[in-house]
mmCIF file of C-alpha atoms in Angstrom:
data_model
loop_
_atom_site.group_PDB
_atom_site.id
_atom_site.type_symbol
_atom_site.label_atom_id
_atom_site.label_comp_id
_atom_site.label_asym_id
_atom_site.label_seq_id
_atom_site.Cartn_x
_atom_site.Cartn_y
_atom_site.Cartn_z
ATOM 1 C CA UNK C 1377 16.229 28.244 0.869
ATOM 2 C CA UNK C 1378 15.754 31.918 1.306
ATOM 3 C CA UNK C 1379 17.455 35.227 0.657
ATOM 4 C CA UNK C 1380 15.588 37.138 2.822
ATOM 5 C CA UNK C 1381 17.953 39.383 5.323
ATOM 6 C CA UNK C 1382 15.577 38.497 8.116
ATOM 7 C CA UNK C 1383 16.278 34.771 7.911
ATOM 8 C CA UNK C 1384 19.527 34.667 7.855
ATOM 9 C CA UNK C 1385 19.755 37.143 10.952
ATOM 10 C CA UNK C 1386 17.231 35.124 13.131
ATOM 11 C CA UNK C 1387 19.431 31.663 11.761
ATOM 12 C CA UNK C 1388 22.830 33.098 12.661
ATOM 13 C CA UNK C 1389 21.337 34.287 16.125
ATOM 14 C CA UNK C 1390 19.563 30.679 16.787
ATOM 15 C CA UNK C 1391 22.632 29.194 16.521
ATOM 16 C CA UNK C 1392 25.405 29.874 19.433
ATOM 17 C CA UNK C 1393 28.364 28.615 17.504
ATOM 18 C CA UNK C 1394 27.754 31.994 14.631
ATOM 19 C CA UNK C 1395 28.723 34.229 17.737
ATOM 20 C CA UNK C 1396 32.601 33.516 17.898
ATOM 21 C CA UNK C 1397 33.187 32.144 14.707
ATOM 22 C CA UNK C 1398 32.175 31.958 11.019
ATOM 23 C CA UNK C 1399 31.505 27.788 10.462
ATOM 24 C CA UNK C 1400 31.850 26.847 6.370
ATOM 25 C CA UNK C 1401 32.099 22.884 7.235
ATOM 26 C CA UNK C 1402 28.152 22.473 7.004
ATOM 27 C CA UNK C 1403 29.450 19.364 4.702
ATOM 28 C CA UNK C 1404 31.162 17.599 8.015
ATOM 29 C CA UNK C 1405 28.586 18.253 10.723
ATOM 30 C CA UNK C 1406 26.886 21.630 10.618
ATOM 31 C CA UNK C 1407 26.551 23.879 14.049
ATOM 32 C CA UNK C 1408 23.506 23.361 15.972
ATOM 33 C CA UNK C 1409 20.856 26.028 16.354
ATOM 34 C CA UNK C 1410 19.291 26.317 20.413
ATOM 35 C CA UNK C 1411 16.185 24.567 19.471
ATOM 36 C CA UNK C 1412 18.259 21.531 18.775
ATOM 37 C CA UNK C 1413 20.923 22.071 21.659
ATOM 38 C CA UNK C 1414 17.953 22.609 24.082
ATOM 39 C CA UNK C 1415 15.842 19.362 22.903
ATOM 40 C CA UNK C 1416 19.079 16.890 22.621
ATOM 41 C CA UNK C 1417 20.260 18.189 26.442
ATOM 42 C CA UNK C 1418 16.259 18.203 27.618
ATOM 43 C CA UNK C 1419 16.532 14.231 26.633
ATOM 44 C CA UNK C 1420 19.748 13.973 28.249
ATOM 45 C CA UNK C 1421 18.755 15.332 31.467
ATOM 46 C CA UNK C 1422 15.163 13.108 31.456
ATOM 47 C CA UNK C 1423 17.264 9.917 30.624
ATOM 48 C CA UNK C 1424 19.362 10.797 33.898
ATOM 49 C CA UNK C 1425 16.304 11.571 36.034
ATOM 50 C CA UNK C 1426 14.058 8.572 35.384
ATOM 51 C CA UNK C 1427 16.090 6.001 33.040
ATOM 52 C CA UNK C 1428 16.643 5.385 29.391
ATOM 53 C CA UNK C 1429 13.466 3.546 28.370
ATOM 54 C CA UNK C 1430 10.987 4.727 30.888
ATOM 55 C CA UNK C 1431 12.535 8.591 28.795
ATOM 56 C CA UNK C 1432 11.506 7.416 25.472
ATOM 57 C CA UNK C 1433 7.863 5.722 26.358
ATOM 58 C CA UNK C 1434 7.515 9.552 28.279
ATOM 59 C CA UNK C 1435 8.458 11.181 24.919
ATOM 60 C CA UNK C 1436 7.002 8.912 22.666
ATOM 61 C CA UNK C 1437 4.750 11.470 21.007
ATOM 62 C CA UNK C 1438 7.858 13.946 20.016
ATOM 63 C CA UNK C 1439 9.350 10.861 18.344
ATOM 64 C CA UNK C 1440 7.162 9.801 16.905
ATOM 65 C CA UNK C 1441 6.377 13.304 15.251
ATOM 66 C CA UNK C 1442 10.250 13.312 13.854
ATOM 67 C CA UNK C 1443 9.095 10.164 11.594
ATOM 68 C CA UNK C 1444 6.079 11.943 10.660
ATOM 69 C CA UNK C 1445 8.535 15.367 10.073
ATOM 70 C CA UNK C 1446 10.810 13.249 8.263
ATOM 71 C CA UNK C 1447 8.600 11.697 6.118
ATOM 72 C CA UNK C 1448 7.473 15.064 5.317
ATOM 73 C CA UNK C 1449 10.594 16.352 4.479
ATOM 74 C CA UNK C 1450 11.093 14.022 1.274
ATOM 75 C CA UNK C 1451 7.848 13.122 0.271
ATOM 76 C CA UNK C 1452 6.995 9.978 2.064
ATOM 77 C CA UNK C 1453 4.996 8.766 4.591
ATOM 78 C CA UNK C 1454 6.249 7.488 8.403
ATOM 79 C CA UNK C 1455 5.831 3.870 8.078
ATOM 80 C CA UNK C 1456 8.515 4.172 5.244
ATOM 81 C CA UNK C 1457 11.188 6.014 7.604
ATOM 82 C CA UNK C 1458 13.783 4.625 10.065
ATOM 83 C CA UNK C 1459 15.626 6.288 12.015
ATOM 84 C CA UNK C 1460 19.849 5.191 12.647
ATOM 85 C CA UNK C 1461 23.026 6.359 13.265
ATOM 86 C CA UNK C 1462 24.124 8.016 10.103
ATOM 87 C CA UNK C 1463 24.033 7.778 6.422
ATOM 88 C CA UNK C 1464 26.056 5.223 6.123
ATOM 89 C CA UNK C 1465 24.538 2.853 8.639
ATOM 90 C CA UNK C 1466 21.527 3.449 6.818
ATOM 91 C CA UNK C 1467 23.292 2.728 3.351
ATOM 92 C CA UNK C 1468 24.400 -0.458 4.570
ATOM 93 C CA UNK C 1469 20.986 -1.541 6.219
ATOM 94 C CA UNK C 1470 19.631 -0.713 2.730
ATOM 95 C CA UNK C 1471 22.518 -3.386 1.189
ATOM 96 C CA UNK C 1472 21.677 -6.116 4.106
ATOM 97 C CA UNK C 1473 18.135 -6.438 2.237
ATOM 98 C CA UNK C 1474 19.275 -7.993 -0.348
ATOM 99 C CA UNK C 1475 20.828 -11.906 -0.940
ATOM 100 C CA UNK C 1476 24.041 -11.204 -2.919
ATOM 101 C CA UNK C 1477 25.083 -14.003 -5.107
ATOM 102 C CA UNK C 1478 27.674 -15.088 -7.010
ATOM 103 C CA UNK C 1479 27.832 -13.114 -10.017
ATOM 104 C CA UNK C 1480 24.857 -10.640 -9.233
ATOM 105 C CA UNK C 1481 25.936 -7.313 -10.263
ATOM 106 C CA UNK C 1482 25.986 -3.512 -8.582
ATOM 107 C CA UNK C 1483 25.435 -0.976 -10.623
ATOM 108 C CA UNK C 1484 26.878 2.604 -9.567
ATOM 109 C CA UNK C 1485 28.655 5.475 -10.756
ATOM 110 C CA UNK C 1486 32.096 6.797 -10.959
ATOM 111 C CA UNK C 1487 31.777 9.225 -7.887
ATOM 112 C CA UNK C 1488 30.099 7.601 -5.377
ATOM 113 C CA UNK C 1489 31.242 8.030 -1.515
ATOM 114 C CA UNK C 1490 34.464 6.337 -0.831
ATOM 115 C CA UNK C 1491 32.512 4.670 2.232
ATOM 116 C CA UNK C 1492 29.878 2.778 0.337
ATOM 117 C CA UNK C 1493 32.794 2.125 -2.237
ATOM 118 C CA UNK C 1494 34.528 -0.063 0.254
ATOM 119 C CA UNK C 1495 31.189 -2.008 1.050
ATOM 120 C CA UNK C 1496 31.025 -3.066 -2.632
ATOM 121 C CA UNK C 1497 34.505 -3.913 -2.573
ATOM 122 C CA UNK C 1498 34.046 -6.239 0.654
ATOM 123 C CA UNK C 1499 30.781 -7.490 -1.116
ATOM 124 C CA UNK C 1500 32.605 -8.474 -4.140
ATOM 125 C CA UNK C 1501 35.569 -9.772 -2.748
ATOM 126 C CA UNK C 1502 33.218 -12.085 0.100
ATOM 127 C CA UNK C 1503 30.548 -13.209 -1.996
ATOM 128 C CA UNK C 1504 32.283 -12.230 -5.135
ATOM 129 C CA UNK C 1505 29.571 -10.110 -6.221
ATOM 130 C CA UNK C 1506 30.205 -8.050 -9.815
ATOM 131 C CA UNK C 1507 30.651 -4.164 -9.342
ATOM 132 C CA UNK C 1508 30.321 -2.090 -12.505
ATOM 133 C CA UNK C 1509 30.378 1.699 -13.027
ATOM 134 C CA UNK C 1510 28.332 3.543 -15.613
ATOM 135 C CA UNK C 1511 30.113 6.272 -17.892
ATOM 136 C CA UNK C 1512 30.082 9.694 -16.708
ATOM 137 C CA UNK C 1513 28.753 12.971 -18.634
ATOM 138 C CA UNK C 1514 31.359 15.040 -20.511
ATOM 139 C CA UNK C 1515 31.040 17.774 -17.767
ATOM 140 C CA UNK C 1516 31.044 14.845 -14.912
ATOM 141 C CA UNK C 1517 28.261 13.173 -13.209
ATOM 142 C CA UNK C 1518 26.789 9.333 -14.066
ATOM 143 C CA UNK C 1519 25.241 9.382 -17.686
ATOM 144 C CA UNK C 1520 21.528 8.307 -17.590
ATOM 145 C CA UNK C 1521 22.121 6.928 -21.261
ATOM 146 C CA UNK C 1522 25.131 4.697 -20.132
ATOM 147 C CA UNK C 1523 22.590 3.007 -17.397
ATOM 148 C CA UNK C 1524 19.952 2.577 -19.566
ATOM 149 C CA UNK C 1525 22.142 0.987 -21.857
ATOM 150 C CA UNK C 1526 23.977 -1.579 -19.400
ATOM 151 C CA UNK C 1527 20.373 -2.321 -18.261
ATOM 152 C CA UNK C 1528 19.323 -3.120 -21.997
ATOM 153 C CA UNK C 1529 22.682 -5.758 -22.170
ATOM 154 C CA UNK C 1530 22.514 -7.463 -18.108
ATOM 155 C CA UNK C 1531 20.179 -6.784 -15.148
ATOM 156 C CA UNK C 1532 21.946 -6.090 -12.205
ATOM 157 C CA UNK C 1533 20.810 -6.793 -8.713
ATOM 158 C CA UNK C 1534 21.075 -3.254 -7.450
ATOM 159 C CA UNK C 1535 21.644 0.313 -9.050
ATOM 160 C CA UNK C 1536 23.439 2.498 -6.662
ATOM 161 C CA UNK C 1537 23.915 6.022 -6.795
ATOM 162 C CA UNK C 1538 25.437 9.090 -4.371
ATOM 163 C CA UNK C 1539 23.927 12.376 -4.859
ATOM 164 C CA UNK C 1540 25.655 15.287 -4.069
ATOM 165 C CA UNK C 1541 29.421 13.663 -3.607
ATOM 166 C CA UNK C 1542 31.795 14.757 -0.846
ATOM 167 C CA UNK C 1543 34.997 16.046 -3.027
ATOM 168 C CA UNK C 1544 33.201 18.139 -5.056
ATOM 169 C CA UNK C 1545 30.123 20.083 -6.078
ATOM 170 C CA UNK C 1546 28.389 17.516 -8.474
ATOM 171 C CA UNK C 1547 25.023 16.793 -8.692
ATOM 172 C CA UNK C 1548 24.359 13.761 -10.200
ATOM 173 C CA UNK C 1549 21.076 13.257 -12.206
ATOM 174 C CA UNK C 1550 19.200 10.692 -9.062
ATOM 175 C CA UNK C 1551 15.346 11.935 -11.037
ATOM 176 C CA UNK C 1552 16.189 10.071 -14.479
ATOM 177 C CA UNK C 1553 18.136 7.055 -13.611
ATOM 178 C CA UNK C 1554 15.346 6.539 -11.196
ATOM 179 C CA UNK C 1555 13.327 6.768 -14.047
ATOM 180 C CA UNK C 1556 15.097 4.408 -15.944
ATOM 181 C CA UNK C 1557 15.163 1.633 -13.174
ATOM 182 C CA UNK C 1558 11.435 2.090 -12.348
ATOM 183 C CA UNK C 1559 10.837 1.496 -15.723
ATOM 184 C CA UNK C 1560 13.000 -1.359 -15.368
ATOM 185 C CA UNK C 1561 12.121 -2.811 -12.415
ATOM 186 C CA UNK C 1562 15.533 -2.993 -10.753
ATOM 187 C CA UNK C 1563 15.987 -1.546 -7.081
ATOM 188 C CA UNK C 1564 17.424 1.655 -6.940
ATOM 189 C CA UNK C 1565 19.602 2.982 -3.462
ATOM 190 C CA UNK C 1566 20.621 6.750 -3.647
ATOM 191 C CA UNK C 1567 22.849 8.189 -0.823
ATOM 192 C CA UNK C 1568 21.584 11.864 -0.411
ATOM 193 C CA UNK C 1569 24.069 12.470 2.721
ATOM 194 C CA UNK C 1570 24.985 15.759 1.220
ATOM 195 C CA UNK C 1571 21.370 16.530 -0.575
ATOM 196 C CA UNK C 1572 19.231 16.541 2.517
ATOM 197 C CA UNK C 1573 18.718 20.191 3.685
ATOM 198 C CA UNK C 1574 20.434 21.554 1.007
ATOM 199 C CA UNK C 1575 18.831 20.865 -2.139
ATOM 200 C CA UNK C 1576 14.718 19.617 -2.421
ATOM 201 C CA UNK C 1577 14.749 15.860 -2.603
ATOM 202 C CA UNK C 1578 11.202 14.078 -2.751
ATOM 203 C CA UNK C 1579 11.443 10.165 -3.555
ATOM 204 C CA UNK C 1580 8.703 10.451 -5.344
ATOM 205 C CA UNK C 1581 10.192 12.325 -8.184
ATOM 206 C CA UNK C 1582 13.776 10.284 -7.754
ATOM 207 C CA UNK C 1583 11.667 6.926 -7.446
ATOM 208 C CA UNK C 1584 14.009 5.229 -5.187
ATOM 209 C CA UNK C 1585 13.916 2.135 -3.229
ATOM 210 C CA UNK C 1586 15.883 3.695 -0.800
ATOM 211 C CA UNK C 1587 17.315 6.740 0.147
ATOM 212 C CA UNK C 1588 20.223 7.126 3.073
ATOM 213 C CA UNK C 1589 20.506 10.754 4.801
ATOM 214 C CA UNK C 1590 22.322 12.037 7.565
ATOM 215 C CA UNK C 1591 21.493 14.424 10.162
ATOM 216 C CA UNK C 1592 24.277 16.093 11.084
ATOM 217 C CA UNK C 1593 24.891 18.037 7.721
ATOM 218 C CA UNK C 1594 22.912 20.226 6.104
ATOM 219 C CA UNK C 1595 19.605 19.101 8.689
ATOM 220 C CA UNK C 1596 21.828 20.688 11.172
ATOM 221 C CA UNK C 1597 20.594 17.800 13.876
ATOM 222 C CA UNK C 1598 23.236 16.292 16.640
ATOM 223 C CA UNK C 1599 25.724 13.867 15.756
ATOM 224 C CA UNK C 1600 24.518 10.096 15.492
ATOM 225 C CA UNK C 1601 21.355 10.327 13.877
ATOM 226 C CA UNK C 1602 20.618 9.811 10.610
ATOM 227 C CA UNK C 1603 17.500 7.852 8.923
ATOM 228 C CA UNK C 1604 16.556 5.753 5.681
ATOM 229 C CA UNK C 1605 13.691 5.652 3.922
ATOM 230 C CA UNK C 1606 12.332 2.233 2.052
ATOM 231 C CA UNK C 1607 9.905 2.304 -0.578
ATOM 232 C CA UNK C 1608 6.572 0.472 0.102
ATOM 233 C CA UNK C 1609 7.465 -1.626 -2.948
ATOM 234 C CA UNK C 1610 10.894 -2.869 -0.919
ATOM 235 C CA UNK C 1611 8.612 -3.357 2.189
ATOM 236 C CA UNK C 1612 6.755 -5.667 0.664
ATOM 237 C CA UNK C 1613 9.887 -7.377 -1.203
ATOM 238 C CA UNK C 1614 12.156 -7.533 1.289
ATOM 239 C CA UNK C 1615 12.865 -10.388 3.623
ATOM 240 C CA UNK C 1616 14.046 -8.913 6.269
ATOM 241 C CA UNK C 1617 12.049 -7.898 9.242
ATOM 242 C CA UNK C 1618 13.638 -5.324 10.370
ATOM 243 C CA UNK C 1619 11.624 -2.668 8.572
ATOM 244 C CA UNK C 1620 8.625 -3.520 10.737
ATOM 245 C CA UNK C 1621 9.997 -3.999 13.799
ATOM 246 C CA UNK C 1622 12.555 -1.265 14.508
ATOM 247 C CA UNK C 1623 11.867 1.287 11.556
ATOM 248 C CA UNK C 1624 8.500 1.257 10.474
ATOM 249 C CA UNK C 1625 7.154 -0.351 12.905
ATOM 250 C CA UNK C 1626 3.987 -1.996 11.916
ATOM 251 C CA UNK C 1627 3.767 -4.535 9.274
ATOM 252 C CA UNK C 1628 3.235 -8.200 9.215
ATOM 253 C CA UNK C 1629 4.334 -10.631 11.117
ATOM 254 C CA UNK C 1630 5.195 -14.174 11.008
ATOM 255 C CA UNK C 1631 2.336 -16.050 10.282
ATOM 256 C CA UNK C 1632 3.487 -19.867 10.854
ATOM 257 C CA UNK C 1633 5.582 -21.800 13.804
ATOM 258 C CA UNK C 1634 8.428 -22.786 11.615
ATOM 259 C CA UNK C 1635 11.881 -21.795 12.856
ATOM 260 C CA UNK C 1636 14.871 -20.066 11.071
ATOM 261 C CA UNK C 1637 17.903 -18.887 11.917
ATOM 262 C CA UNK C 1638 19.452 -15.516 10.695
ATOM 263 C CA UNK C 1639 22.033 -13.378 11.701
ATOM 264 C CA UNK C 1640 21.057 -10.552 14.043
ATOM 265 C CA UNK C 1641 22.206 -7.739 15.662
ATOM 266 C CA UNK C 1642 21.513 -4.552 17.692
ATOM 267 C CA UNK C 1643 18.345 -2.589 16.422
ATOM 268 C CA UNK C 1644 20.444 -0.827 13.732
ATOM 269 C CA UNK C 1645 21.921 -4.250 12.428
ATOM 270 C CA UNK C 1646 25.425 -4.004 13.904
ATOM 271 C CA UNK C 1647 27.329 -6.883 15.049
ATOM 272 C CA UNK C 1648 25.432 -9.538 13.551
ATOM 273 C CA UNK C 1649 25.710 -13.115 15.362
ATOM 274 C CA UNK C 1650 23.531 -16.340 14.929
ATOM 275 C CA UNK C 1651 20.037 -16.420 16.331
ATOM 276 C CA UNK C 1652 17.485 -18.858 15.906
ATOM 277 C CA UNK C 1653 13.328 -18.163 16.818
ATOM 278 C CA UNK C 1654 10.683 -19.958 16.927
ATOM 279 C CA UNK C 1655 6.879 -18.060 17.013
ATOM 280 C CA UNK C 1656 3.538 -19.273 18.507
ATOM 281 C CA UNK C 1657 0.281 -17.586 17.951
ATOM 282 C CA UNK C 1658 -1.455 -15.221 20.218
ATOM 283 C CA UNK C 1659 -4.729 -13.882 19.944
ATOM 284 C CA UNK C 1660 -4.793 -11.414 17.215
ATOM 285 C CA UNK C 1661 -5.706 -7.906 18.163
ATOM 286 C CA UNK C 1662 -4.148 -4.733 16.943
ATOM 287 C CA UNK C 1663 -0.734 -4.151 17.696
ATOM 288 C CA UNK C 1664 1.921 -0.909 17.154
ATOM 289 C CA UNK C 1665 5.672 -0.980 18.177
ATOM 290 C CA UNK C 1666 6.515 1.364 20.976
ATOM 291 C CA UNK C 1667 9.531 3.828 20.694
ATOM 292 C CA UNK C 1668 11.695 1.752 22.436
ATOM 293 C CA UNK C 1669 10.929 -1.093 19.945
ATOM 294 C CA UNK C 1670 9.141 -3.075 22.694
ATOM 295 C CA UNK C 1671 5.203 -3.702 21.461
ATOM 296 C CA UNK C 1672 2.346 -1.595 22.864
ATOM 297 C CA UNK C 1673 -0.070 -3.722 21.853
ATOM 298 C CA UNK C 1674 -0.823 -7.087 21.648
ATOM 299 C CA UNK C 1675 1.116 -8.918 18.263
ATOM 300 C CA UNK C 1676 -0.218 -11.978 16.921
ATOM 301 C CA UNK C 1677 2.430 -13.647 16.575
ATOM 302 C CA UNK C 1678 5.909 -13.224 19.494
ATOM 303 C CA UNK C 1679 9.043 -15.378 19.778
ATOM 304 C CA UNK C 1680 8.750 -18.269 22.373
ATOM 305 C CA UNK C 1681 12.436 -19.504 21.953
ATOM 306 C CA UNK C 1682 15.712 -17.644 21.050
ATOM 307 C CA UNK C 1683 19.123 -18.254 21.194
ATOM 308 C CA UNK C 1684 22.205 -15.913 20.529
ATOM 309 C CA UNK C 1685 21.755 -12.499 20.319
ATOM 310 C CA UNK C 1686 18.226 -10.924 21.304
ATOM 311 C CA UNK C 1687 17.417 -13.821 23.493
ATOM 312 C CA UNK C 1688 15.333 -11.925 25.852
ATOM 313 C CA UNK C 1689 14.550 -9.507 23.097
ATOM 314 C CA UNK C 1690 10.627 -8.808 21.631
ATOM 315 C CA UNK C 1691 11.546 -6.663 19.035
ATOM 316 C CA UNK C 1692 14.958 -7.272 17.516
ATOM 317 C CA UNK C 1693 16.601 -6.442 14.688
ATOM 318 C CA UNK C 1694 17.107 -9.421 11.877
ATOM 319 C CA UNK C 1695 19.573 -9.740 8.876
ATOM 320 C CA UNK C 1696 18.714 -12.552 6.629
ATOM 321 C CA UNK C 1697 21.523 -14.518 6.501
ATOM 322 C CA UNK C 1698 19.865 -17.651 4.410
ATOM 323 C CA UNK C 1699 16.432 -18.869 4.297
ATOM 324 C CA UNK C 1700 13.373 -16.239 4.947
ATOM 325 C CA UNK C 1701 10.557 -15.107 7.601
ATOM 326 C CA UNK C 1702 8.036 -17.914 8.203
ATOM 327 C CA UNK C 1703 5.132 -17.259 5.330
#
């Protein structure tokens, strides 16, 4: 943030949209300056010259620099960043980590976004799932005291939390009931849609397990791109390979021949549908995931049978729907 005169002039005149009109819905999708116009068309125009894929291994290096500029931005490092759709995608990738139960509780607050809202609703009502809200602060926002309490009485599964809210200009206190879980030991999910770009956020100081952000906001990117960051702690608790493969791209990989089935869909988890693998060794030399999600390198382990979705598929995108990875 700046007040400096000379910012705000060269801003306004980056950005093509300030010319006709004065924009104050930053909080829907925010106008883009030229350097973003320019890089989102330059893709566009490459894709139509020479293909889709053959675009992104050509421009690998510039994206892989917007995990490492990402990463940056909040205080973590690449492997912990992927890159989807929007914050809400990424909110419910965050969710699909974990095996609801009956009975296992949600923890959030009383002004979280009406979006994630409805996902614990459909959790609770489908795998009938507890949802309970802590108390709110006299002058509004979750009450660190009322979580720390609830987590003194029950454990739940999941603590949930939304920044900056849509309908209003709260700021909920994300630092201490991070605090509170990590001491703890429960997972923590904060949606910082609204936070990113317009407030400092570091995960380090908020201690989440997760953190969903959009682009289009206050980052002032294009529509349909947003990212979520996972904490190495969740990496390494998480069954669900789709960290690795399609987010943060290297990690282990299965390490025995069994076979499982899981649901899986597209590489940002849409659409899930049954898919069974099965894995066979290869030699084991060093391997990275390309920008396209297929591998670079030689893995060693890769899928020698799949049916349903991702049949033909190296690098898919898995939802554990019962069972885990081989171990």
């Amino acid at each position: 943030m700046t007040e400096d005169p000379d910012d705000l002039r060269r801003w306004r005149s980056e950005t093509p949209g300030c010319q006709s009109r004065i924009h104050l819905n930053n909080a829907g999708a925010a106008l883009m300056p030229q350097p973003v116009l320019d890089a989102v068309l330059g893709h566009l125009r490459l894709e139509s010259e020479i293909g889709g894929y053959e675009a992104a291994d050509q421009r690998a290096s510039a994206i892989a620099q917007t995990y490492a500029s990402v990463a940056e931005l909040i205080g973590a490092q690449p492997r912990n960043v992927a890159v989807v759709e929007n914050a809400t995608a990424a909110f419910a990738l965050a969710l699909s980590s974990f095996d609801f139960r009956p009975g296992d509780v949600i923890l959030t607050s009383r002004n979280d976004y009406v979006s994630n809202q409805i996902m614990y609703l459909s959790l609770a009502r489908r795998l009938r799932i507890e949802i309970h809200r802590a108390n709110d602060l006299p002058d509004g926002g979750i009450d660190p005291d009322s979580v720390k309490s609830f987590l003194a009485r029950r454990r739940p599964t999941l603590v949930a939390v939304t920044h900056m809210p849509t309908n209003s200009g709260l700021v909920q206190d994300v630092e201490r009931v991070g605090e509170i879980c990590a001491e703890a030991g429960v997972p923590y999910l904060v949606d910082a849609c609204q936070s990113v770009g317009q407030l400092p956020v570091d995960v380090q100081r908020i201690r989440c397990d997760f953190l969903s952000v959009t682009g289009r906001k206050f980052l002032r990117g294009p529509r349909g791109v947003g990212f979520l960051y996972v904490s190495d702690d969740r990496l390494r608790a998480v069954h669900n390979p789709c960290w690795w493969t399609c987010g943060a791209r290297n990690g282990p990989l299965p390490t025995s021949t069994r076979s499982w089935t899981e649901r899986s869909g597209s590489r940002t988890g849409n659409s899930p549908t049954p898919c069974t693998w099965a894995w066979a060794r290869l030699p084991a030399t060093p391997w990275t995931w390309g920008s396209t999600g297929r591998a670079t390198g030689r893995a060693p382990w890769r899928p020698t049978h799949a049916s349903g979705w991702g049949a033909s598929t190296a690098c898919a995108c898995w939802i554990a729907a019962r069972g885990s990875a081989p171990s």
